PDB file of C-alpha atoms (C1' of nucleotides) in Angstrom:
ATOM      1  CA  UNK A   1     -12.787 -34.756 -21.964  1.00 72.00           C
ATOM      2  CA  UNK A   2     -13.352 -30.871 -21.674  1.00 79.00           C
ATOM      3  CA  UNK A   3     -10.875 -28.360 -21.242  1.00 83.00           C
ATOM      4  CA  UNK A   4     -11.778 -24.669 -20.679  1.00 87.00           C
ATOM      5  CA  UNK A   5      -9.271 -22.544 -22.601  1.00 86.00           C
ATOM      6  CA  UNK A   6      -8.167 -19.147 -21.787  1.00 85.00           C
ATOM      7  CA  UNK A   7      -6.510 -16.772 -24.173  1.00 79.00           C
ATOM      8  CA  UNK A   8      -3.447 -15.991 -22.115  1.00 83.00           C
ATOM      9  CA  UNK A   9      -1.540 -19.061 -22.151  1.00 88.00           C
ATOM     10  CA  UNK A  10      -0.484 -21.156 -25.114  1.00 91.00           C
ATOM     11  CA  UNK A  11      -2.984 -23.914 -25.812  1.00 91.00           C
ATOM     12  CA  UNK A  12      -0.471 -26.735 -25.721  1.00 94.00           C
ATOM     13  CA  UNK A  13       0.444 -25.337 -22.173  1.00 94.00           C
ATOM     14  CA  UNK A  14      -3.178 -25.645 -21.050  1.00 94.00           C
ATOM     15  CA  UNK A  15      -3.307 -29.156 -22.402  1.00 95.00           C
ATOM     16  CA  UNK A  16      -0.483 -30.277 -20.487  1.00 96.00           C
ATOM     17  CA  UNK A  17      -1.812 -28.594 -17.444  1.00 96.00           C
ATOM     18  CA  UNK A  18      -5.204 -30.487 -17.900  1.00 95.00           C
ATOM     19  CA  UNK A  19      -3.417 -33.943 -18.161  1.00 96.00           C
ATOM     20  CA  UNK A  20      -1.443 -33.083 -15.118  1.00 96.00           C
ATOM     21  CA  UNK A  21      -4.446 -32.237 -13.074  1.00 96.00           C
ATOM     22  CA  UNK A  22      -6.144 -35.290 -14.164  1.00 95.00           C
ATOM     23  CA  UNK A  23      -3.033 -37.374 -13.230  1.00 95.00           C
ATOM     24  CA  UNK A  24      -2.722 -35.712 -10.002  1.00 95.00           C
ATOM     25  CA  UNK A  25      -6.371 -36.254  -8.853  1.00 95.00           C
ATOM     26  CA  UNK A  26      -6.147 -39.981  -9.896  1.00 93.00           C
ATOM     27  CA  UNK A  27      -8.393 -39.458 -12.966  1.00 94.00           C
ATOM     28  CA  UNK A  28      -5.736 -41.429 -14.776  1.00 94.00           C
ATOM     29  CA  UNK A  29      -4.360 -44.667 -13.552  1.00 93.00           C
ATOM     30  CA  UNK A  30      -0.882 -45.530 -14.125  1.00 94.00           C
ATOM     31  CA  UNK A  31      -0.454 -47.327 -17.513  1.00 94.00           C
ATOM     32  CA  UNK A  32      -3.834 -46.039 -18.809  1.00 95.00           C
ATOM     33  CA  UNK A  33      -4.170 -45.428 -22.400  1.00 95.00           C
ATOM     34  CA  UNK A  34      -4.769 -41.860 -23.264  1.00 96.00           C
ATOM     35  CA  UNK A  35      -6.507 -40.476 -26.580  1.00 95.00           C
ATOM     36  CA  UNK A  36      -4.403 -40.595 -29.691  1.00 95.00           C
ATOM     37  CA  UNK A  37      -3.129 -37.240 -30.967  1.00 95.00           C
ATOM     38  CA  UNK A  38      -5.634 -37.043 -33.819  1.00 94.00           C
ATOM     39  CA  UNK A  39      -8.484 -38.001 -31.431  1.00 94.00           C
ATOM     40  CA  UNK A  40      -7.521 -35.464 -28.751  1.00 94.00           C
ATOM     41  CA  UNK A  41      -7.364 -32.797 -31.453  1.00 93.00           C
ATOM     42  CA  UNK A  42     -10.781 -33.770 -32.572  1.00 92.00           C
ATOM     43  CA  UNK A  43     -12.301 -33.822 -29.114  1.00 92.00           C
ATOM     44  CA  UNK A  44     -10.668 -30.404 -28.089  1.00 92.00           C
ATOM     45  CA  UNK A  45     -11.332 -28.705 -31.441  1.00 90.00           C
ATOM     46  CA  UNK A  46      -7.669 -27.963 -31.740  1.00 92.00           C
ATOM     47  CA  UNK A  47      -4.954 -28.716 -34.375  1.00 91.00           C
ATOM     48  CA  UNK A  48      -3.303 -32.202 -34.425  1.00 92.00           C
ATOM     49  CA  UNK A  49       0.006 -30.625 -34.259  1.00 92.00           C
ATOM     50  CA  UNK A  50      -0.827 -28.655 -31.180  1.00 93.00           C
ATOM     51  CA  UNK A  51      -1.896 -31.940 -29.569  1.00 95.00           C
ATOM     52  CA  UNK A  52       1.437 -33.583 -30.637  1.00 94.00           C
ATOM     53  CA  UNK A  53       3.283 -30.629 -29.131  1.00 95.00           C
ATOM     54  CA  UNK A  54       1.533 -31.147 -25.767  1.00 96.00           C
ATOM     55  CA  UNK A  55       2.179 -35.042 -25.999  1.00 96.00           C
ATOM     56  CA  UNK A  56       5.742 -34.476 -26.916  1.00 95.00           C
ATOM     57  CA  UNK A  57       6.424 -32.283 -23.869  1.00 95.00           C
ATOM     58  CA  UNK A  58       4.870 -34.553 -21.423  1.00 96.00           C
ATOM     59  CA  UNK A  59       6.804 -37.445 -22.958  1.00 95.00           C
ATOM     60  CA  UNK A  60       9.943 -35.467 -22.363  1.00 93.00           C
ATOM     61  CA  UNK A  61       8.978 -34.934 -18.740  1.00 93.00           C
ATOM     62  CA  UNK A  62       8.184 -38.703 -18.407  1.00 94.00           C
ATOM     63  CA  UNK A  63       4.309 -38.296 -17.764  1.00 96.00           C
ATOM     64  CA  UNK A  64       3.552 -40.428 -20.629  1.00 96.00           C
ATOM     65  CA  UNK A  65       5.253 -43.002 -22.767  1.00 95.00           C
ATOM     66  CA  UNK A  66       4.680 -44.490 -26.237  1.00 94.00           C
ATOM     67  CA  UNK A  67       5.281 -47.971 -27.522  1.00 91.00           C
ATOM     68  CA  UNK A  68       5.437 -48.346 -31.498  1.00 83.00           C
ATOM     69  CA  UNK A  69       2.716 -46.704 -33.065  1.00 87.00           C
ATOM     70  CA  UNK A  70       0.178 -47.232 -30.267  1.00 90.00           C
ATOM     71  CA  UNK A  71      -1.651 -44.584 -28.295  1.00 91.00           C
ATOM     72  CA  UNK A  72       0.450 -43.133 -25.689  1.00 94.00           C
ATOM     73  CA  UNK A  73      -0.012 -44.339 -22.043  1.00 96.00           C
ATOM     74  CA  UNK A  74       0.263 -42.636 -18.580  1.00 96.00           C
ATOM     75  CA  UNK A  75       3.570 -43.593 -16.899  1.00 96.00           C
ATOM     76  CA  UNK A  76       3.699 -46.629 -14.678  1.00 95.00           C
ATOM     77  CA  UNK A  77       6.137 -44.829 -12.298  1.00 95.00           C
ATOM     78  CA  UNK A  78       4.425 -44.008  -9.092  1.00 94.00           C
ATOM     79  CA  UNK A  79       7.165 -41.646  -8.326  1.00 95.00           C
ATOM     80  CA  UNK A  80       6.583 -39.532 -11.294  1.00 95.00           C
ATOM     81  CA  UNK A  81       2.683 -39.454 -10.526  1.00 94.00           C
ATOM     82  CA  UNK A  82       3.471 -38.206  -6.904  1.00 94.00           C
ATOM     83  CA  UNK A  83       5.733 -35.763  -8.018  1.00 96.00           C
ATOM     84  CA  UNK A  84       2.981 -34.219 -10.469  1.00 96.00           C
ATOM     85  CA  UNK A  85       0.856 -33.419  -7.540  1.00 96.00           C
ATOM     86  CA  UNK A  86       3.617 -32.029  -5.569  1.00 96.00           C
ATOM     87  CA  UNK A  87       4.941 -29.803  -8.243  1.00 96.00           C
ATOM     88  CA  UNK A  88       1.547 -28.407  -8.999  1.00 96.00           C
ATOM     89  CA  UNK A  89       0.916 -27.812  -5.421  1.00 97.00           C
ATOM     90  CA  UNK A  90       4.386 -26.127  -4.570  1.00 97.00           C
ATOM     91  CA  UNK A  91       3.971 -24.049  -7.693  1.00 96.00           C
ATOM     92  CA  UNK A  92       0.830 -22.619  -6.538  1.00 97.00           C
ATOM     93  CA  UNK A  93       1.872 -21.929  -3.015  1.00 98.00           C
ATOM     94  CA  UNK A  94       5.223 -20.300  -4.048  1.00 96.00           C
ATOM     95  CA  UNK A  95       3.277 -17.972  -6.489  1.00 96.00           C
ATOM     96  CA  UNK A  96       0.591 -17.171  -3.914  1.00 97.00           C
ATOM     97  CA  UNK A  97       3.247 -16.471  -1.029  1.00 98.00           C
ATOM     98  CA  UNK A  98       5.241 -14.371  -3.475  1.00 95.00           C
ATOM     99  CA  UNK A  99       2.410 -12.200  -4.327  1.00 96.00           C
ATOM    100  CA  UNK A 100       0.958 -11.541  -1.017  1.00 97.00           C
ATOM    101  CA  UNK A 101       4.509 -10.902   0.442  1.00 96.00           C
ATOM    102  CA  UNK A 102       5.132  -8.448  -2.441  1.00 95.00           C
ATOM    103  CA  UNK A 103       2.358  -6.330  -1.106  1.00 95.00           C
ATOM    104  CA  UNK A 104       3.048  -6.992   2.628  1.00 96.00           C
ATOM    105  CA  UNK A 105      -0.001  -8.965   3.463  1.00 97.00           C
ATOM    106  CA  UNK A 106       0.190 -10.233   6.749  1.00 97.00           C
ATOM    107  CA  UNK A 107       0.222 -14.055   6.997  1.00 98.00           C
ATOM    108  CA  UNK A 108      -3.089 -14.250   9.122  1.00 98.00           C
ATOM    109  CA  UNK A 109      -4.946 -12.083   6.593  1.00 98.00           C
ATOM    110  CA  UNK A 110      -3.665 -14.243   3.654  1.00 98.00           C
ATOM    111  CA  UNK A 111      -4.849 -17.292   5.424  1.00 98.00           C
ATOM    112  CA  UNK A 112      -7.963 -16.049   6.280  1.00 98.00           C
ATOM    113  CA  UNK A 113      -8.903 -14.889   2.793  1.00 98.00           C
ATOM    114  CA  UNK A 114      -7.849 -18.410   1.559  1.00 98.00           C
ATOM    115  CA  UNK A 115     -10.109 -19.989   3.904  1.00 98.00           C
ATOM    116  CA  UNK A 116     -12.989 -17.945   3.166  1.00 97.00           C
ATOM    117  CA  UNK A 117     -12.656 -18.149  -0.474  1.00 97.00           C
ATOM    118  CA  UNK A 118     -12.108 -21.922  -0.574  1.00 98.00           C
ATOM    119  CA  UNK A 119     -15.245 -22.470   1.430  1.00 96.00           C
ATOM    120  CA  UNK A 120     -17.265 -20.168  -0.829  1.00 95.00           C
ATOM    121  CA  UNK A 121     -16.055 -21.967  -3.932  1.00 91.00           C
ATOM    122  CA  UNK A 122     -16.630 -25.266  -2.309  1.00 89.00           C
ATOM    123  CA  UNK A 123     -20.113 -24.344  -1.550  1.00 89.00           C
ATOM    124  CA  UNK A 124     -21.026 -22.991  -5.127  1.00 87.00           C
ATOM    125  CA  UNK A 125     -19.486 -26.325  -6.545  1.00 86.00           C
ATOM    126  CA  UNK A 126     -21.942 -28.339  -4.539  1.00 86.00           C
ATOM    127  CA  UNK A 127     -24.854 -26.317  -5.151  1.00 87.00           C
ATOM    128  CA  UNK A 128     -24.505 -26.602  -8.988  1.00 85.00           C
ATOM    129  CA  UNK A 129     -24.711 -30.361  -8.818  1.00 80.00           C
TER     130      UNK A 129
ATOM    131  CA  UNK B   1      14.079   1.454  -9.170  1.00 71.00           C
ATOM    132  CA  UNK B   2      14.500  -2.206 -10.084  1.00 78.00           C
ATOM    133  CA  UNK B   3      12.296  -4.862 -11.601  1.00 83.00           C
ATOM    134  CA  UNK B   4      13.115  -8.566 -12.040  1.00 86.00           C
ATOM    135  CA  UNK B   5      11.650  -9.427 -15.384  1.00 86.00           C
ATOM    136  CA  UNK B   6      10.493 -12.905 -16.278  1.00 85.00           C
ATOM    137  CA  UNK B   7      10.252 -14.377 -19.731  1.00 79.00           C
ATOM    138  CA  UNK B   8       6.509 -15.416 -19.588  1.00 83.00           C
ATOM    139  CA  UNK B   9       4.744 -12.095 -19.208  1.00 89.00           C
ATOM    140  CA  UNK B  10       4.825  -9.056 -21.457  1.00 91.00           C
ATOM    141  CA  UNK B  11       7.306  -6.430 -20.095  1.00 91.00           C
ATOM    142  CA  UNK B  12       4.662  -3.773 -19.961  1.00 93.00           C
ATOM    143  CA  UNK B  13       2.616  -5.910 -17.852  1.00 94.00           C
ATOM    144  CA  UNK B  14       5.354  -6.518 -15.475  1.00 94.00           C
ATOM    145  CA  UNK B  15       6.078  -2.848 -15.309  1.00 95.00           C
ATOM    146  CA  UNK B  16       2.493  -2.185 -14.439  1.00 96.00           C
ATOM    147  CA  UNK B  17       2.443  -4.957 -11.875  1.00 95.00           C
ATOM    148  CA  UNK B  18       5.585  -3.352 -10.353  1.00 95.00           C
ATOM    149  CA  UNK B  19       3.832   0.067  -9.885  1.00 96.00           C
ATOM    150  CA  UNK B  20       0.766  -1.391  -8.399  1.00 96.00           C
ATOM    151  CA  UNK B  21       2.902  -3.354  -5.833  1.00 96.00           C
ATOM    152  CA  UNK B  22       4.782   0.020  -5.029  1.00 95.00           C
ATOM    153  CA  UNK B  23       1.364   1.849  -4.813  1.00 95.00           C
ATOM    154  CA  UNK B  24      -0.365  -0.897  -2.748  1.00 95.00           C
ATOM    155  CA  UNK B  25       2.495  -0.986  -0.180  1.00 94.00           C
ATOM    156  CA  UNK B  26       2.741   2.830   0.189  1.00 93.00           C
ATOM    157  CA  UNK B  27       5.998   3.091  -1.711  1.00 94.00           C
ATOM    158  CA  UNK B  28       4.134   5.936  -3.615  1.00 94.00           C
ATOM    159  CA  UNK B  29       2.349   8.855  -1.970  1.00 92.00           C
ATOM    160  CA  UNK B  30      -0.929  10.243  -3.717  1.00 94.00           C
ATOM    161  CA  UNK B  31       0.144  12.864  -6.105  1.00 94.00           C
ATOM    162  CA  UNK B  32       3.789  11.880  -6.170  1.00 95.00           C
ATOM    163  CA  UNK B  33       5.568  12.312  -9.352  1.00 95.00           C
ATOM    164  CA  UNK B  34       6.844   9.159 -11.140  1.00 95.00           C
ATOM    165  CA  UNK B  35       9.848   8.716 -13.577  1.00 95.00           C
ATOM    166  CA  UNK B  36       9.087  10.122 -17.042  1.00 94.00           C
ATOM    167  CA  UNK B  37       8.801   7.537 -19.817  1.00 95.00           C
ATOM    168  CA  UNK B  38      12.375   7.963 -20.989  1.00 94.00           C
ATOM    169  CA  UNK B  39      13.628   8.045 -17.683  1.00 94.00           C
ATOM    170  CA  UNK B  40      11.835   4.806 -16.608  1.00 94.00           C
ATOM    171  CA  UNK B  41      13.002   3.224 -19.894  1.00 93.00           C
ATOM    172  CA  UNK B  42      16.620   4.070 -19.167  1.00 92.00           C
ATOM    173  CA  UNK B  43      16.527   2.856 -15.617  1.00 92.00           C
ATOM    174  CA  UNK B  44      15.009  -0.595 -16.613  1.00 92.00           C
ATOM    175  CA  UNK B  45      16.720  -0.956 -19.755  1.00 91.00           C
ATOM    176  CA  UNK B  46      13.453  -1.135 -21.800  1.00 92.00           C
ATOM    177  CA  UNK B  47      12.164   0.640 -25.029  1.00 91.00           C
ATOM    178  CA  UNK B  48      10.475   3.842 -24.243  1.00 92.00           C
ATOM    179  CA  UNK B  49       7.499   2.661 -26.070  1.00 92.00           C
ATOM    180  CA  UNK B  50       7.209  -0.158 -23.883  1.00 93.00           C
ATOM    181  CA  UNK B  51       7.312   2.206 -20.841  1.00 94.00           C
ATOM    182  CA  UNK B  52       4.745   4.525 -22.766  1.00 95.00           C
ATOM    183  CA  UNK B  53       2.413   1.431 -23.254  1.00 94.00           C
ATOM    184  CA  UNK B  54       2.727   0.594 -19.428  1.00 95.00           C
ATOM    185  CA  UNK B  55       1.839   4.156 -18.519  1.00 96.00           C
ATOM    186  CA  UNK B  56      -0.949   4.635 -20.745  1.00 95.00           C
ATOM    187  CA  UNK B  57      -2.761   1.538 -19.420  1.00 95.00           C
ATOM    188  CA  UNK B  58      -2.139   2.744 -15.825  1.00 96.00           C
ATOM    189  CA  UNK B  59      -3.605   6.069 -16.936  1.00 95.00           C
ATOM    190  CA  UNK B  60      -6.719   4.561 -18.346  1.00 94.00           C
ATOM    191  CA  UNK B  61      -7.101   2.755 -15.097  1.00 94.00           C
ATOM    192  CA  UNK B  62      -6.879   5.875 -13.221  1.00 94.00           C
ATOM    193  CA  UNK B  63      -3.852   4.952 -11.317  1.00 96.00           C
ATOM    194  CA  UNK B  64      -1.854   7.759 -12.627  1.00 96.00           C
ATOM    195  CA  UNK B  65      -2.576  11.095 -14.282  1.00 95.00           C
ATOM    196  CA  UNK B  66      -0.620  13.621 -16.709  1.00 94.00           C
ATOM    197  CA  UNK B  67      -0.899  17.346 -17.046  1.00 91.00           C
ATOM    198  CA  UNK B  68       0.566  18.807 -20.130  1.00 83.00           C
ATOM    199  CA  UNK B  69       3.896  17.508 -20.954  1.00 86.00           C
ATOM    200  CA  UNK B  70       4.948  16.870 -17.394  1.00 89.00           C
ATOM    201  CA  UNK B  71       5.913  13.553 -15.870  1.00 90.00           C
ATOM    202  CA  UNK B  72       2.969  11.907 -14.763  1.00 94.00           C
ATOM    203  CA  UNK B  73       1.904  11.460 -11.088  1.00 95.00           C
ATOM    204  CA  UNK B  74       0.124   8.922  -8.882  1.00 96.00           C
ATOM    205  CA  UNK B  75      -3.459   9.533  -8.475  1.00 96.00           C
ATOM    206  CA  UNK B  76      -4.862  11.487  -5.564  1.00 95.00           C
ATOM    207  CA  UNK B  77      -7.912   9.432  -5.148  1.00 95.00           C
ATOM    208  CA  UNK B  78      -7.353   7.285  -2.003  1.00 93.00           C
ATOM    209  CA  UNK B  79     -10.247   4.945  -3.103  1.00 94.00           C
ATOM    210  CA  UNK B  80      -8.306   3.973  -6.116  1.00 95.00           C
ATOM    211  CA  UNK B  81      -5.175   3.355  -4.040  1.00 94.00           C
ATOM    212  CA  UNK B  82      -7.292   1.101  -1.551  1.00 94.00           C
ATOM    213  CA  UNK B  83      -8.589  -0.764  -4.535  1.00 95.00           C
ATOM    214  CA  UNK B  84      -5.114  -1.671  -6.155  1.00 96.00           C
ATOM    215  CA  UNK B  85      -4.258  -3.460  -2.869  1.00 96.00           C
ATOM    216  CA  UNK B  86      -7.718  -5.030  -2.715  1.00 96.00           C
ATOM    217  CA  UNK B  87      -7.328  -6.347  -6.372  1.00 95.00           C
ATOM    218  CA  UNK B  88      -3.892  -7.678  -6.204  1.00 96.00           C
ATOM    219  CA  UNK B  89      -4.804  -9.661  -3.236  1.00 97.00           C
ATOM    220  CA  UNK B  90      -8.073 -11.081  -4.491  1.00 96.00           C
ATOM    221  CA  UNK B  91      -6.449 -12.038  -7.709  1.00 95.00           C
ATOM    222  CA  UNK B  92      -3.686 -13.918  -5.768  1.00 97.00           C
ATOM    223  CA  UNK B  93      -6.227 -15.690  -3.750  1.00 98.00           C
ATOM    224  CA  UNK B  94      -8.650 -16.630  -6.603  1.00 96.00           C
ATOM    225  CA  UNK B  95      -5.787 -17.831  -8.508  1.00 96.00           C
ATOM    226  CA  UNK B  96      -4.405 -19.896  -5.580  1.00 97.00           C
ATOM    227  CA  UNK B  97      -7.766 -21.324  -4.595  1.00 98.00           C
ATOM    228  CA  UNK B  98      -8.613 -22.404  -8.125  1.00 96.00           C
ATOM    229  CA  UNK B  99      -5.205 -24.128  -8.304  1.00 96.00           C
ATOM    230  CA  UNK B 100      -5.644 -26.249  -5.340  1.00 97.00           C
ATOM    231  CA  UNK B 101      -9.117 -27.011  -5.731  1.00 97.00           C
ATOM    232  CA  UNK B 102      -8.378 -28.335  -9.309  1.00 95.00           C
ATOM    233  CA  UNK B 103      -6.209 -30.893  -7.693  1.00 95.00           C
ATOM    234  CA  UNK B 104      -8.254 -31.605  -4.800  1.00 96.00           C
ATOM    235  CA  UNK B 105      -5.932 -30.162  -2.205  1.00 97.00           C
ATOM    236  CA  UNK B 106      -7.772 -30.217   1.222  1.00 98.00           C
ATOM    237  CA  UNK B 107      -8.132 -26.700   2.720  1.00 98.00           C
ATOM    238  CA  UNK B 108      -5.983 -27.736   5.794  1.00 98.00           C
ATOM    239  CA  UNK B 109      -3.100 -28.903   3.779  1.00 98.00           C
ATOM    240  CA  UNK B 110      -3.196 -25.766   1.668  1.00 98.00           C
ATOM    241  CA  UNK B 111      -3.351 -23.386   4.738  1.00 98.00           C
ATOM    242  CA  UNK B 112      -0.452 -25.378   6.342  1.00 98.00           C
ATOM    243  CA  UNK B 113       1.671 -25.161   3.086  1.00 98.00           C
ATOM    244  CA  UNK B 114       1.112 -21.379   2.908  1.00 98.00           C
ATOM    245  CA  UNK B 115       1.898 -21.047   6.447  1.00 98.00           C
ATOM    246  CA  UNK B 116       5.223 -22.903   6.331  1.00 97.00           C
ATOM    247  CA  UNK B 117       6.202 -21.314   3.070  1.00 97.00           C
ATOM    248  CA  UNK B 118       5.482 -17.803   4.127  1.00 98.00           C
ATOM    249  CA  UNK B 119       7.428 -17.921   7.265  1.00 96.00           C
ATOM    250  CA  UNK B 120      10.438 -19.598   5.621  1.00 95.00           C
ATOM    251  CA  UNK B 121      10.500 -16.793   2.925  1.00 91.00           C
ATOM    252  CA  UNK B 122      10.355 -14.308   5.811  1.00 89.00           C
ATOM    253  CA  UNK B 123      13.194 -15.793   7.350  1.00 89.00           C
ATOM    254  CA  UNK B 124      15.240 -15.804   4.352  1.00 86.00           C
ATOM    255  CA  UNK B 125      14.511 -12.150   3.634  1.00 86.00           C
ATOM    256  CA  UNK B 126      15.448 -11.213   6.926  1.00 86.00           C
ATOM    257  CA  UNK B 127      18.639 -13.167   6.961  1.00 87.00           C
ATOM    258  CA  UNK B 128      19.759 -11.448   3.625  1.00 84.00           C
ATOM    259  CA  UNK B 129      19.778  -7.924   5.331  1.00 79.00           C
TER     260      UNK B 129
ATOM    261  C1'  DA C   1      16.595  31.622 -29.923  1.00 88.61           C
ATOM    262  C1'  DA C   2      18.513  27.151 -29.140  1.00 88.61           C
ATOM    263  C1'  DA C   3      18.670  23.202 -26.364  1.00 88.61           C
ATOM    264  C1'  DT C   4      16.527  19.840 -23.586  1.00 88.61           C
ATOM    265  C1'  DA C   5      12.910  17.310 -21.740  1.00 88.61           C
ATOM    266  C1'  DT C   6       8.360  16.011 -21.792  1.00 88.61           C
ATOM    267  C1'  DG C   7       4.041  13.259 -23.724  1.00 88.61           C
ATOM    268  C1'  DT C   8       2.146  11.276 -27.807  1.00 88.61           C
ATOM    269  C1'  DA C   9       1.395   9.103 -32.257  1.00 88.61           C
ATOM    270  C1'  DT C  10       2.623   6.200 -36.332  1.00 88.61           C
ATOM    271  C1'  DT C  11       4.997   2.695 -38.578  1.00 88.61           C
ATOM    272  C1'  DA C  12       7.579  -1.240 -38.953  1.00 88.61           C
ATOM    273  C1'  DA C  13      10.042  -5.280 -37.304  1.00 88.61           C
ATOM    274  C1'  DC C  14      10.080  -9.180 -34.660  1.00 88.61           C
ATOM    275  C1'  DC C  15       8.834 -13.293 -32.298  1.00 88.61           C
ATOM    276  C1'  DT C  16       6.088 -16.902 -30.474  1.00 88.61           C
ATOM    277  C1'  DC C  17       2.311 -19.705 -31.061  1.00 88.61           C
ATOM    278  C1'  DT C  18      -1.072 -21.841 -33.724  1.00 88.61           C
ATOM    279  C1'  DT C  19      -2.563 -23.837 -37.786  1.00 88.61           C
ATOM    280  C1'  DA C  20      -1.991 -26.066 -42.032  1.00 88.61           C
ATOM    281  C1'  DA C  21      -0.538 -29.212 -45.537  1.00 88.61           C
ATOM    282  C1'  DT C  22       2.072 -33.218 -46.463  1.00 88.61           C
ATOM    283  C1'  DA C  23       4.794 -37.133 -45.925  1.00 88.61           C
ATOM    284  C1'  DC C  24       6.541 -41.280 -44.098  1.00 88.61           C
ATOM    285  C1'  DA C  25       6.951 -45.729 -41.450  1.00 88.61           C
ATOM    286  C1'  DC C  26       4.673 -48.916 -39.089  1.00 88.61           C
ATOM    287  C1'  DA C  27       0.856 -52.253 -37.271  1.00 88.61           C
ATOM    288  C1'  DC C  28      -3.597 -54.093 -37.301  1.00 88.61           C
ATOM    289  C1'  DC C  29      -7.739 -55.922 -39.402  1.00 88.61           C
ATOM    290  C1'  DA C  30     -11.094 -57.177 -42.812  1.00 88.61           C
TER     291       DA C  30
ATOM    292  C1'  DT D   1      -3.659 -57.091 -50.180  1.00 88.61           C
ATOM    293  C1'  DG D   2      -5.972 -52.806 -49.213  1.00 88.61           C
ATOM    294  C1'  DG D   3      -7.656 -49.700 -45.848  1.00 88.61           C
ATOM    295  C1'  DT D   4      -7.336 -47.444 -41.574  1.00 88.61           C
ATOM    296  C1'  DG D   5      -5.280 -45.646 -37.624  1.00 88.61           C
ATOM    297  C1'  DT D   6      -1.153 -45.086 -35.001  1.00 88.61           C
ATOM    298  C1'  DG D   7       3.338 -41.932 -33.974  1.00 88.61           C
ATOM    299  C1'  DT D   8       6.462 -38.741 -36.039  1.00 88.61           C
ATOM    300  C1'  DA D   9       8.679 -35.142 -38.840  1.00 88.61           C
ATOM    301  C1'  DT D  10       9.108 -31.162 -41.983  1.00 88.61           C
ATOM    302  C1'  DT D  11       7.995 -26.975 -43.896  1.00 88.61           C
ATOM    303  C1'  DA D  12       5.241 -22.922 -44.552  1.00 88.61           C
ATOM    304  C1'  DA D  13       1.842 -19.473 -43.621  1.00 88.61           C
ATOM    305  C1'  DG D  14      -0.961 -16.789 -40.608  1.00 88.61           C
ATOM    306  C1'  DA D  15      -2.128 -14.386 -36.523  1.00 88.61           C
ATOM    307  C1'  DG D  16      -1.494 -11.645 -32.549  1.00 88.61           C
ATOM    308  C1'  DG D  17       1.077  -9.271 -29.288  1.00 88.61           C
ATOM    309  C1'  DT D  18       5.509  -6.886 -28.166  1.00 88.61           C
ATOM    310  C1'  DT D  19       9.080  -4.208 -29.083  1.00 88.61           C
ATOM    311  C1'  DA D  20      11.605  -0.858 -31.923  1.00 88.61           C
ATOM    312  C1'  DA D  21      12.455   3.463 -34.577  1.00 88.61           C
ATOM    313  C1'  DT D  22      11.033   7.561 -35.579  1.00 88.61           C
ATOM    314  C1'  DA D  23       8.765  11.815 -35.768  1.00 88.61           C
ATOM    315  C1'  DC D  24       5.907  15.701 -33.962  1.00 88.61           C
ATOM    316  C1'  DA D  25       4.066  19.166 -30.755  1.00 88.61           C
ATOM    317  C1'  DT D  26       4.778  21.591 -26.582  1.00 88.61           C
ATOM    318  C1'  DA D  27       7.038  23.458 -22.595  1.00 88.61           C
ATOM    319  C1'  DT D  28      10.962  24.891 -20.011  1.00 88.61           C
ATOM    320  C1'  DT D  29      15.485  26.657 -19.335  1.00 88.61           C
ATOM    321  C1'  DT D  30      19.739  28.583 -20.559  1.00 88.61           C
TER     322       DT D  30
END
DNA sequence: AAATATGTATTAACCTCTTAATACACACCA
DNA sequence: TGGTGTGTATTAAGAGGTTAATACATATTT
């Protein structure tokens, strides 16, 4: 459990993002137990209320569920899990396309830059293992 | 002069972004006069100080310059103008690649989605003319 | 000289997010 | 039975950033 926080976005938003990424990549199984609010707050050195805020939103989105006073769990609904990945990808694509089109970058140039950058990052990741 | 504001980012940041896009696409010539702080504020229905904040940052970045108490002008330095486009593109590419890699989207899928989305947007833009 | 428009500066109000301090109900376990 | 660990809720305070209101100096124009 380790999250790199930036100073731009609210902490609870970044926590949600972290869980979504983990769910989308299969880092969490359906129904799997996640850390309690207090435990998460301890791990990430954040306030328990901030953890609660993140969990509450995730519950409202159907990403996690809570039974009684037990630690929350990842949803069992495979449809929801598939959608998490879809939404993250679509959001990234839309944002990127909107950006490059707003400055009239031709499609070919955009594709080329993505390809180049993707592979460079990939290499750097592999080298640091 | 028309800017679509979102509620996420500070207004002055979105104003700067608007000018950068306009500079990057050649919508402003080097040395061209831009609206005064108060005029911009009127056009965009924002506070004059917010306009001032945006202009001040752009001046610190070398994008615009001000002589006496005349309306500011776009920089005459072609190098700065080229860099605006470069930075906007790189920022978009980095952000996009980081996002798709964080959820293990294969390069080919990412490229395909960008291509698809780019062309759909393009068509919609052309239809609405 | 007066009016208007410019950039600039200072101060205050406002808003969101974060943190904090408690409190409550419930369940489990030693 | 008492202690501990859950989730949940309420209230308040703090901090940072954004926006707003106002004032000032200067230049241009009428």
